[in-house]
Amino acid sequence: MTRSAGAPRAARRPSPSFETRSAARRASKLCFCLLVFGLCWLGAGAARAADACEEAFASWAARCEKQTGLEVRARHCPPGGVVLAVSRRGEALLDVEVASGDTRGFRRVSGLSLSPVGELGDWKSVAEPTRAAFDALAGCVAADPALPDVRRAPSAAEPSAAPTAIAKATLPWRGLAGLAITCALGVSALRRRARVGLALALVAAASFTLRWLALPHAFFHQNGQGPDWIAVARGGGALSRYGPGYAEVFSLMARAGNTPEGGVFLEQALLASLAPIGAFAILRAAGARAVVAWPITVALAAEPLLARLGVSESYFATGFSLSMLAGATLAMGAARATLRARRFWLSALGAGLLVAQVARVHPLTWLAAACLPLIVVVGPGRLRTRLTLALGSALALGAVTAALSGSALGSVLTGSLGTEWLPAAAGRLRRSWALAPLALALLASLNFLRGRTRRFVVVAATAALVGAALRAGDVLGSPNPAVAGAYVRLFLPAMLAAVAALSRFIRGRHVRHGLALGVAVAAVFWSVSRWRPLTELPTDALEQGFAMGWRETLPRNATVVYLSRANRRSLVLPLYARGMPLSSSNRPPALSALPGAVFYYRSSLCDSAEGRSFCAALEASVRLGPRVERALPARASMRWDSYLETPVRVALFRVIREP
């Protein structure tokens, strides 16, 4: 059919690519302005906090400098403590954390705990100027112990008859707002797919039931430090320096129920049960067909290590669950969207809120959260549009996180944690750049490629970037297989998106069904073969569960004394205010002189080379009446540690006072 001569020519409309580029420029400018504003706020807040901290300790530091000749400066002020930077004639010697309420520190002086910051190894092998500087600072504290702000926290060396008062509960409003947006997007996506929504609900319910009934509810953190996180949820504790997010997420449930651990474990399990739903959303939004997405979703719901994490206190579980939901939010909003779509910006806001919440929990989640925009890159659609959306989402997530959590993250970076871990992280980051040139080379080759080859190169570059980030952030040194695997699982959202993108290259219905069957068989084999190694409890977790059993039988005015730290090894029992943890580097107290009913617990550290002599000397100085005893398997939660005996015998004794 030909156009008649009198018919008007249709107005020429701008090409979609032109509209996309214009919208991309406008959105990028807006996101960049928000990001700059957030970073300025972050820097100003961190500077104000540092200045206030240094000013509060200036007069004390001046008196110490006059006494010793050392240059002392307050670097960071965590709750109930301070980190002091010690130098001489401009040469930095060491940082020392002075805290109240921690009897497991390196040295006790005038009721305060002094601990060098960093991995110094054997103290006797440390350079003489550094040891002399620490001794001189300890002398300052002994001569002038009235450090401002340090004594605000109650000392654990003065046990109380009643449990520690729980601080006022807080609400994780960032996470709740992000979760509300996630739910809104999910309901909209499933509006015409009620059966899919019902099936996902059944998977989540089955996942929760399996974990709650089939596995023991136990602490996960290596080196016996799990109860310290419960103390954070209850409103204090030494681990609060990692950020305020953990207390925000769990403080309300720590107040509910018969035990604080029970409330935290329950909320963790409920939150973890949502992760498979997030995984399904990421897979489908990234282009995987249902026949591929369902086996992977079910496999994650039954995966052994995720099941173990789901009934624990671990920040790995919290970070994984929130990151998975953030990735799902971003993936659902970016699916077949443009920068003009309100749905995309709503999803970026929701994901940013969740990232702002998870970043406050622990620094190990930061790099994994930074990889979330890669989910958008590998999604279906024009590559230029996907890259533009990924840039917009990265800027939006960064701006929201900086605006809502910037000051908290700045406090972590400028505090003792940043001083201790940033050098190690920087070193690993430099070694991880071996993968960065590969990713850049792959991206540079896109202009010379077309079609499916181009898509495959994008997925390969994404995988290389995720691998570089994973390697750079792994500063724990893989203390055991469970912890190493838990860290890797933080990066699963981006990994799942890459798997979904690869599945789009598969042609043919029968081939896709064969792939789904292969995934199912591999998942079953993995779960069956790895269930016991990844879910069996180490000695310290079993010991903490044992303590939760007998602590309820103690008198109200009871104090339980036990060895909690021996060299680098530690063990924290869930006794809170009723416990008096000891360090082998300090002189043991006179147990018979303590007030109230006094109990002595022979911990597993007494069966270690580092703690045996300390326990023997303490037990020889007092009469003990046995109460309960248990033999535990010798499974250290740190691969470089071991026990002297098999099995490890732990016991609770009543201290018998001499008439």
CSV table of C-alpha atoms in Angstrom, one decimal, residues 324-646:
chain,number,residue,atom,x,y,z
A,324,MET,CA,19.6,-11.7,48.7
A,325,LEU,CA,16.5,-9.6,49.3
A,326,ALA,CA,18.3,-6.4,48.1
A,327,GLY,CA,19.4,-8.2,45.0
A,328,ALA,CA,15.9,-9.5,44.3
A,329,THR,CA,14.5,-6.0,44.7
A,330,LEU,CA,17.0,-4.6,42.2
A,331,ALA,CA,16.5,-7.4,39.8
A,332,MET,CA,12.7,-7.2,39.8
A,333,GLY,CA,12.8,-3.4,39.2
A,334,ALA,CA,15.4,-3.5,36.4
A,335,ALA,CA,13.8,-6.4,34.4
A,336,ARG,CA,12.9,-5.0,31.0
A,337,ALA,CA,13.0,-1.4,32.4
A,338,THR,CA,14.6,1.9,31.3
A,339,LEU,CA,15.9,4.8,33.3
A,340,ARG,CA,12.6,6.5,33.0
A,341,ALA,CA,10.7,3.8,34.6
A,342,ARG,CA,9.5,4.6,38.1
A,343,ARG,CA,9.6,1.0,39.0
A,344,PHE,CA,13.3,0.9,38.5
A,345,TRP,CA,14.0,3.8,40.7
A,346,LEU,CA,11.6,2.4,43.3
A,347,SER,CA,13.6,-0.8,43.3
A,348,ALA,CA,16.9,1.0,43.5
A,349,LEU,CA,15.6,2.9,46.6
A,350,GLY,CA,14.4,-0.4,48.2
A,351,ALA,CA,17.7,-2.1,47.5
A,352,GLY,CA,19.6,0.9,48.8
A,353,LEU,CA,17.6,0.8,52.0
A,354,LEU,CA,18.4,-2.9,52.5
A,355,VAL,CA,22.1,-2.3,51.7
A,356,ALA,CA,22.2,0.6,54.1
A,357,GLN,CA,20.9,-1.8,56.8
A,358,VAL,CA,23.2,-4.7,56.0
A,359,ALA,CA,26.3,-2.5,55.8
A,360,ARG,CA,25.7,-1.4,59.4
A,361,VAL,CA,25.9,-5.1,60.6
A,362,HIS,CA,29.4,-6.0,59.7
A,363,PRO,CA,32.2,-4.7,57.3
A,364,LEU,CA,32.5,-8.1,55.7
A,365,THR,CA,29.2,-7.5,53.9
A,366,TRP,CA,30.4,-4.3,52.2
A,367,LEU,CA,32.1,-5.8,49.1
A,368,ALA,CA,29.3,-8.3,48.6
A,369,ALA,CA,26.8,-5.5,48.6
A,370,ALA,CA,28.9,-3.5,46.2
A,371,CYS,CA,28.5,-6.4,43.7
A,372,LEU,CA,24.7,-6.2,43.6
A,373,PRO,CA,24.6,-3.8,40.5
A,374,LEU,CA,26.2,-6.6,38.5
A,375,ILE,CA,22.9,-8.4,38.7
A,376,VAL,CA,21.5,-5.7,36.4
A,377,VAL,CA,24.4,-6.0,33.9
A,378,VAL,CA,23.7,-9.6,33.0
A,379,GLY,CA,20.0,-9.3,32.7
A,380,PRO,CA,18.1,-9.7,29.4
A,381,GLY,CA,17.7,-6.7,27.1
A,382,ARG,CA,20.0,-4.3,25.1
A,383,LEU,CA,23.5,-4.3,26.5
A,384,ARG,CA,23.8,-0.5,26.5
A,385,THR,CA,20.5,-0.2,28.5
A,386,ARG,CA,21.7,-2.8,31.0
A,387,LEU,CA,25.0,-1.0,31.5
A,388,THR,CA,23.2,2.3,32.0
A,389,LEU,CA,20.8,0.8,34.5
A,390,ALA,CA,23.7,-0.8,36.3
A,391,LEU,CA,25.5,2.5,36.6
A,392,GLY,CA,22.3,4.2,37.8
A,393,SER,CA,21.6,1.5,40.4
A,394,ALA,CA,25.2,1.6,41.6
A,395,LEU,CA,25.0,5.4,42.1
A,396,ALA,CA,21.6,5.1,43.8
A,397,LEU,CA,22.7,2.4,46.2
A,398,GLY,CA,25.9,4.3,47.1
A,399,ALA,CA,24.0,7.6,47.6
A,400,VAL,CA,21.3,6.0,49.8
A,401,THR,CA,23.8,4.1,51.8
A,402,ALA,CA,26.0,7.1,52.3
A,403,ALA,CA,23.1,9.3,53.3
A,404,LEU,CA,21.5,6.8,55.7
A,405,SER,CA,24.4,4.9,57.1
A,406,GLY,CA,27.5,7.0,56.2
A,407,SER,CA,28.3,8.2,59.7
A,408,ALA,CA,28.1,4.7,61.1
A,409,LEU,CA,30.4,3.3,58.4
A,410,GLY,CA,32.8,6.2,59.0
A,411,SER,CA,33.0,5.4,62.7
A,412,VAL,CA,33.9,1.8,61.8
A,413,LEU,CA,36.6,2.9,59.4
A,414,THR,CA,38.2,5.4,61.7
A,415,GLY,CA,37.9,3.2,64.8
A,416,SER,CA,40.0,0.4,66.1
A,417,LEU,CA,38.5,-2.0,63.6
A,418,GLY,CA,39.6,0.0,60.6
A,419,THR,CA,43.0,0.4,62.1
A,420,GLU,CA,43.3,-3.3,62.6
A,421,TRP,CA,41.8,-4.7,59.4
A,422,LEU,CA,42.2,-2.0,56.7
A,423,PRO,CA,45.9,-2.7,56.1
A,424,ALA,CA,45.2,-6.4,55.6
A,425,ALA,CA,42.2,-5.6,53.3
A,426,ALA,CA,44.3,-3.2,51.3
A,427,GLY,CA,47.0,-5.8,50.8
A,428,ARG,CA,44.5,-8.4,49.6
A,429,LEU,CA,42.9,-5.8,47.3
A,430,ARG,CA,46.3,-5.2,45.7
A,431,ARG,CA,46.8,-8.9,45.2
A,432,SER,CA,43.3,-9.2,43.7
A,433,TRP,CA,43.9,-6.9,40.9
A,434,ALA,CA,45.2,-9.8,38.8
A,435,LEU,CA,41.5,-10.5,37.9
A,436,ALA,CA,40.8,-6.8,37.2
A,437,PRO,CA,42.8,-6.6,34.0
A,438,LEU,CA,41.0,-9.7,32.7
A,439,ALA,CA,37.6,-8.1,33.4
A,440,LEU,CA,38.7,-4.8,31.8
A,441,ALA,CA,40.1,-6.6,28.7
A,442,LEU,CA,36.8,-8.5,28.3
A,443,LEU,CA,34.8,-5.3,28.6
A,444,ALA,CA,37.1,-3.6,26.0
A,445,SER,CA,36.5,-6.3,23.5
A,446,LEU,CA,32.7,-5.7,23.5
A,447,ASN,CA,33.0,-3.2,20.6
A,448,PHE,CA,34.4,-5.9,18.4
A,449,LEU,CA,31.8,-8.6,19.3
A,450,ARG,CA,28.2,-9.2,18.5
A,451,GLY,CA,25.3,-11.4,19.5
A,452,ARG,CA,25.7,-14.3,21.9
A,453,THR,CA,29.5,-14.0,22.0
A,454,ARG,CA,29.1,-10.4,23.3
A,455,ARG,CA,26.7,-11.6,26.0
A,456,PHE,CA,29.0,-14.4,27.1
A,457,VAL,CA,31.9,-12.0,27.5
A,458,VAL,CA,29.8,-9.7,29.7
A,459,VAL,CA,29.0,-12.7,31.9
A,460,ALA,CA,32.6,-13.7,32.1
A,461,ALA,CA,33.7,-10.1,33.0
A,462,THR,CA,31.0,-10.1,35.7
A,463,ALA,CA,32.3,-13.3,37.2
A,464,ALA,CA,35.8,-12.0,37.2
A,465,LEU,CA,34.8,-8.9,39.1
A,466,VAL,CA,32.9,-10.9,41.6
A,467,GLY,CA,35.9,-13.2,42.1
A,468,ALA,CA,38.2,-10.2,42.6
A,469,ALA,CA,35.9,-8.7,45.2
A,470,LEU,CA,35.5,-12.0,47.0
A,471,ARG,CA,39.2,-12.5,47.2
A,472,ALA,CA,39.9,-8.9,48.3
A,473,GLY,CA,37.5,-9.1,51.2
A,474,ASP,CA,38.5,-12.5,52.6
A,475,VAL,CA,40.5,-11.2,55.6
A,476,LEU,CA,39.5,-14.0,58.1
A,477,GLY,CA,42.1,-16.5,56.8
A,478,SER,CA,39.5,-19.3,56.5
A,479,PRO,CA,39.6,-20.4,60.2
A,480,ASN,CA,37.4,-23.4,59.3
A,481,PRO,CA,35.4,-24.7,56.2
A,482,ALA,CA,32.1,-23.4,57.5
A,483,VAL,CA,33.2,-19.9,58.0
A,484,ALA,CA,35.0,-19.8,54.7
A,485,GLY,CA,31.9,-21.1,52.9
A,486,ALA,CA,29.7,-18.6,54.8
A,487,TYR,CA,31.8,-15.7,53.5
A,488,VAL,CA,31.5,-17.0,49.9
A,489,ARG,CA,27.7,-17.2,50.2
A,490,LEU,CA,27.5,-13.5,50.8
A,491,PHE,CA,28.3,-13.1,47.0
A,492,LEU,CA,25.6,-15.6,45.9
A,493,PRO,CA,23.1,-12.9,44.6
A,494,ALA,CA,25.6,-11.8,41.8
A,495,MET,CA,26.6,-15.4,41.2
A,496,LEU,CA,23.0,-16.5,40.7
A,497,ALA,CA,22.4,-13.8,38.2
A,498,ALA,CA,25.5,-14.9,36.2
A,499,VAL,CA,24.2,-18.5,36.3
A,500,ALA,CA,20.8,-17.3,35.0
A,501,ALA,CA,22.5,-15.4,32.2
A,502,LEU,CA,24.5,-18.5,31.2
A,503,SER,CA,21.4,-20.6,31.1
A,504,ARG,CA,20.0,-18.3,28.4
A,505,PHE,CA,22.6,-19.7,26.0
A,506,ILE,CA,21.1,-23.1,26.3
A,507,ARG,CA,18.8,-24.0,23.4
A,508,GLY,CA,16.3,-26.7,23.2
A,509,ARG,CA,13.6,-27.9,25.7
A,510,HIS,CA,15.2,-31.3,26.3
A,511,VAL,CA,18.6,-29.8,27.0
A,512,ARG,CA,17.1,-27.4,29.5
A,513,HIS,CA,15.3,-30.2,31.3
A,514,GLY,CA,18.5,-32.2,31.4
A,515,LEU,CA,20.3,-29.2,32.9
A,516,ALA,CA,17.5,-28.9,35.6
A,517,LEU,CA,17.8,-32.6,36.3
A,518,GLY,CA,21.6,-32.3,36.6
A,519,VAL,CA,21.3,-29.3,39.1
A,520,ALA,CA,18.8,-31.4,41.2
A,521,VAL,CA,21.1,-34.4,41.3
A,522,ALA,CA,24.2,-32.3,42.1
A,523,ALA,CA,22.3,-30.5,44.9
A,524,VAL,CA,21.1,-33.8,46.5
A,525,PHE,CA,24.6,-35.2,46.3
A,526,TRP,CA,26.1,-32.0,47.8
A,527,SER,CA,23.5,-31.9,50.6
A,528,VAL,CA,23.9,-35.5,51.6
A,529,SER,CA,27.7,-35.6,51.4
A,530,ARG,CA,28.3,-32.3,53.1
A,531,TRP,CA,25.5,-32.2,55.6
A,532,ARG,CA,27.5,-33.6,58.5
A,533,PRO,CA,30.8,-31.8,57.9
A,534,LEU,CA,29.1,-28.4,57.6
A,535,THR,CA,26.5,-28.8,60.3
A,536,GLU,CA,28.3,-30.6,63.1
A,537,LEU,CA,29.1,-28.3,66.0
A,538,PRO,CA,32.6,-27.6,67.2
A,539,THR,CA,33.6,-28.0,70.8
A,540,ASP,CA,33.0,-24.4,71.8
A,541,ALA,CA,29.5,-24.3,70.4
A,542,LEU,CA,28.6,-27.6,72.2
A,543,GLU,CA,30.1,-26.1,75.4
A,544,GLN,CA,28.0,-23.0,75.0
A,545,GLY,CA,24.9,-25.1,74.6
A,546,PHE,CA,25.9,-27.1,77.7
A,547,ALA,CA,26.1,-23.8,79.6
A,548,MET,CA,22.7,-22.7,78.5
A,549,GLY,CA,21.4,-25.9,80.2
A,550,TRP,CA,22.9,-25.5,83.7
A,551,ARG,CA,22.8,-21.7,83.9
A,552,GLU,CA,19.1,-21.9,84.8
A,553,THR,CA,19.9,-23.9,87.9
A,554,LEU,CA,22.2,-21.3,89.4
A,555,PRO,CA,21.2,-19.2,92.4
A,556,ARG,CA,20.2,-15.6,91.7
A,557,ASN,CA,23.3,-14.2,93.3
A,558,ALA,CA,25.7,-16.6,91.5
A,559,THR,CA,28.9,-15.7,89.9
A,560,VAL,CA,30.6,-18.2,87.5
A,561,VAL,CA,34.4,-17.8,87.1
A,562,TYR,CA,36.0,-19.4,84.0
A,563,LEU,CA,39.0,-19.1,81.7
A,564,SER,CA,37.8,-17.2,78.7
A,565,ARG,CA,41.0,-16.1,77.0
A,566,ALA,CA,44.4,-17.9,76.6
A,567,ASN,CA,46.8,-16.3,74.2
A,568,ARG,CA,44.8,-16.0,70.9
A,569,ARG,CA,42.2,-18.5,71.9
A,570,SER,CA,38.9,-17.4,73.5
A,571,LEU,CA,35.6,-18.8,74.8
A,572,VAL,CA,32.6,-16.7,75.8
A,573,LEU,CA,29.9,-18.5,77.7
A,574,PRO,CA,26.3,-17.2,77.4
A,575,LEU,CA,26.2,-16.1,81.1
A,576,TYR,CA,26.4,-12.4,80.5
A,577,ALA,CA,26.3,-10.5,83.9
A,578,ARG,CA,26.6,-13.8,85.9
A,579,GLY,CA,29.9,-14.7,84.3
A,580,MET,CA,33.4,-13.5,85.3
A,581,PRO,CA,35.6,-14.4,82.3
A,582,LEU,CA,39.4,-14.6,83.0
A,583,SER,CA,42.5,-14.2,80.9
A,584,SER,CA,45.5,-16.4,81.3
A,585,SER,CA,47.7,-13.2,81.0
A,586,ASN,CA,46.3,-11.8,84.3
A,587,ARG,CA,46.7,-13.0,87.9
A,588,PRO,CA,43.7,-15.2,88.9
A,589,PRO,CA,41.4,-13.8,91.5
A,590,ALA,CA,40.9,-15.2,95.0
A,591,LEU,CA,37.6,-17.1,94.4
A,592,SER,CA,36.8,-17.6,98.0
A,593,ALA,CA,36.8,-13.8,98.6
A,594,LEU,CA,34.2,-13.1,95.9
A,595,PRO,CA,30.7,-12.2,97.3
A,596,GLY,CA,27.6,-14.3,96.8
A,597,ALA,CA,27.5,-17.9,95.5
A,598,VAL,CA,30.7,-18.5,93.6
A,599,PHE,CA,31.1,-21.2,90.9
A,600,TYR,CA,34.1,-22.3,88.9
A,601,TYR,CA,33.7,-23.6,85.4
A,602,ARG,CA,36.5,-25.7,84.0
A,603,SER,CA,36.3,-24.6,80.3
A,604,SER,CA,37.6,-26.4,77.2
A,605,LEU,CA,40.5,-23.9,77.2
A,606,CYS,CA,41.9,-25.7,80.3
A,607,ASP,CA,42.5,-28.6,77.9
A,608,SER,CA,44.6,-26.5,75.6
A,609,ALA,CA,48.4,-26.0,75.8
A,610,GLU,CA,47.7,-22.2,76.3
A,611,GLY,CA,45.5,-22.5,79.3
A,612,ARG,CA,46.3,-25.8,81.1
A,613,SER,CA,48.8,-24.3,83.6
A,614,PHE,CA,46.5,-21.3,84.4
A,615,CYS,CA,43.6,-23.6,85.2
A,616,ALA,CA,45.8,-26.0,87.3
A,617,ALA,CA,47.0,-23.1,89.4
A,618,LEU,CA,43.5,-21.7,89.9
A,619,GLU,CA,42.0,-25.1,90.9
A,620,ALA,CA,44.8,-25.8,93.3
A,621,SER,CA,44.1,-22.6,95.2
A,622,VAL,CA,40.5,-23.4,96.2
A,623,ARG,CA,38.3,-26.3,97.3
A,624,LEU,CA,35.7,-27.3,94.7
A,625,GLY,CA,32.6,-29.3,94.8
A,626,PRO,CA,31.5,-30.9,91.5
A,627,ARG,CA,28.1,-30.0,90.1
A,628,VAL,CA,27.8,-31.2,86.4
A,629,GLU,CA,30.3,-32.6,84.0
A,630,ARG,CA,30.3,-33.4,80.3
A,631,ALA,CA,32.8,-35.0,77.8
A,632,LEU,CA,32.8,-33.2,74.4
A,633,PRO,CA,34.4,-34.1,71.1
A,634,ALA,CA,37.7,-32.3,70.4
A,635,ARG,CA,36.8,-30.2,67.4
A,636,ALA,CA,38.4,-26.7,67.6
A,637,SER,CA,36.6,-24.0,65.7
A,638,MET,CA,39.9,-22.6,64.5
A,639,ARG,CA,41.9,-24.9,62.2
A,640,TRP,CA,45.3,-23.8,63.7
A,641,ASP,CA,44.2,-24.7,67.3
A,642,SER,CA,44.0,-28.1,69.0
A,643,TYR,CA,43.1,-29.7,72.3
A,644,LEU,CA,45.5,-31.8,74.5
A,645,GLU,CA,42.9,-34.5,75.4
A,646,THR,CA,40.2,-36.4,73.5
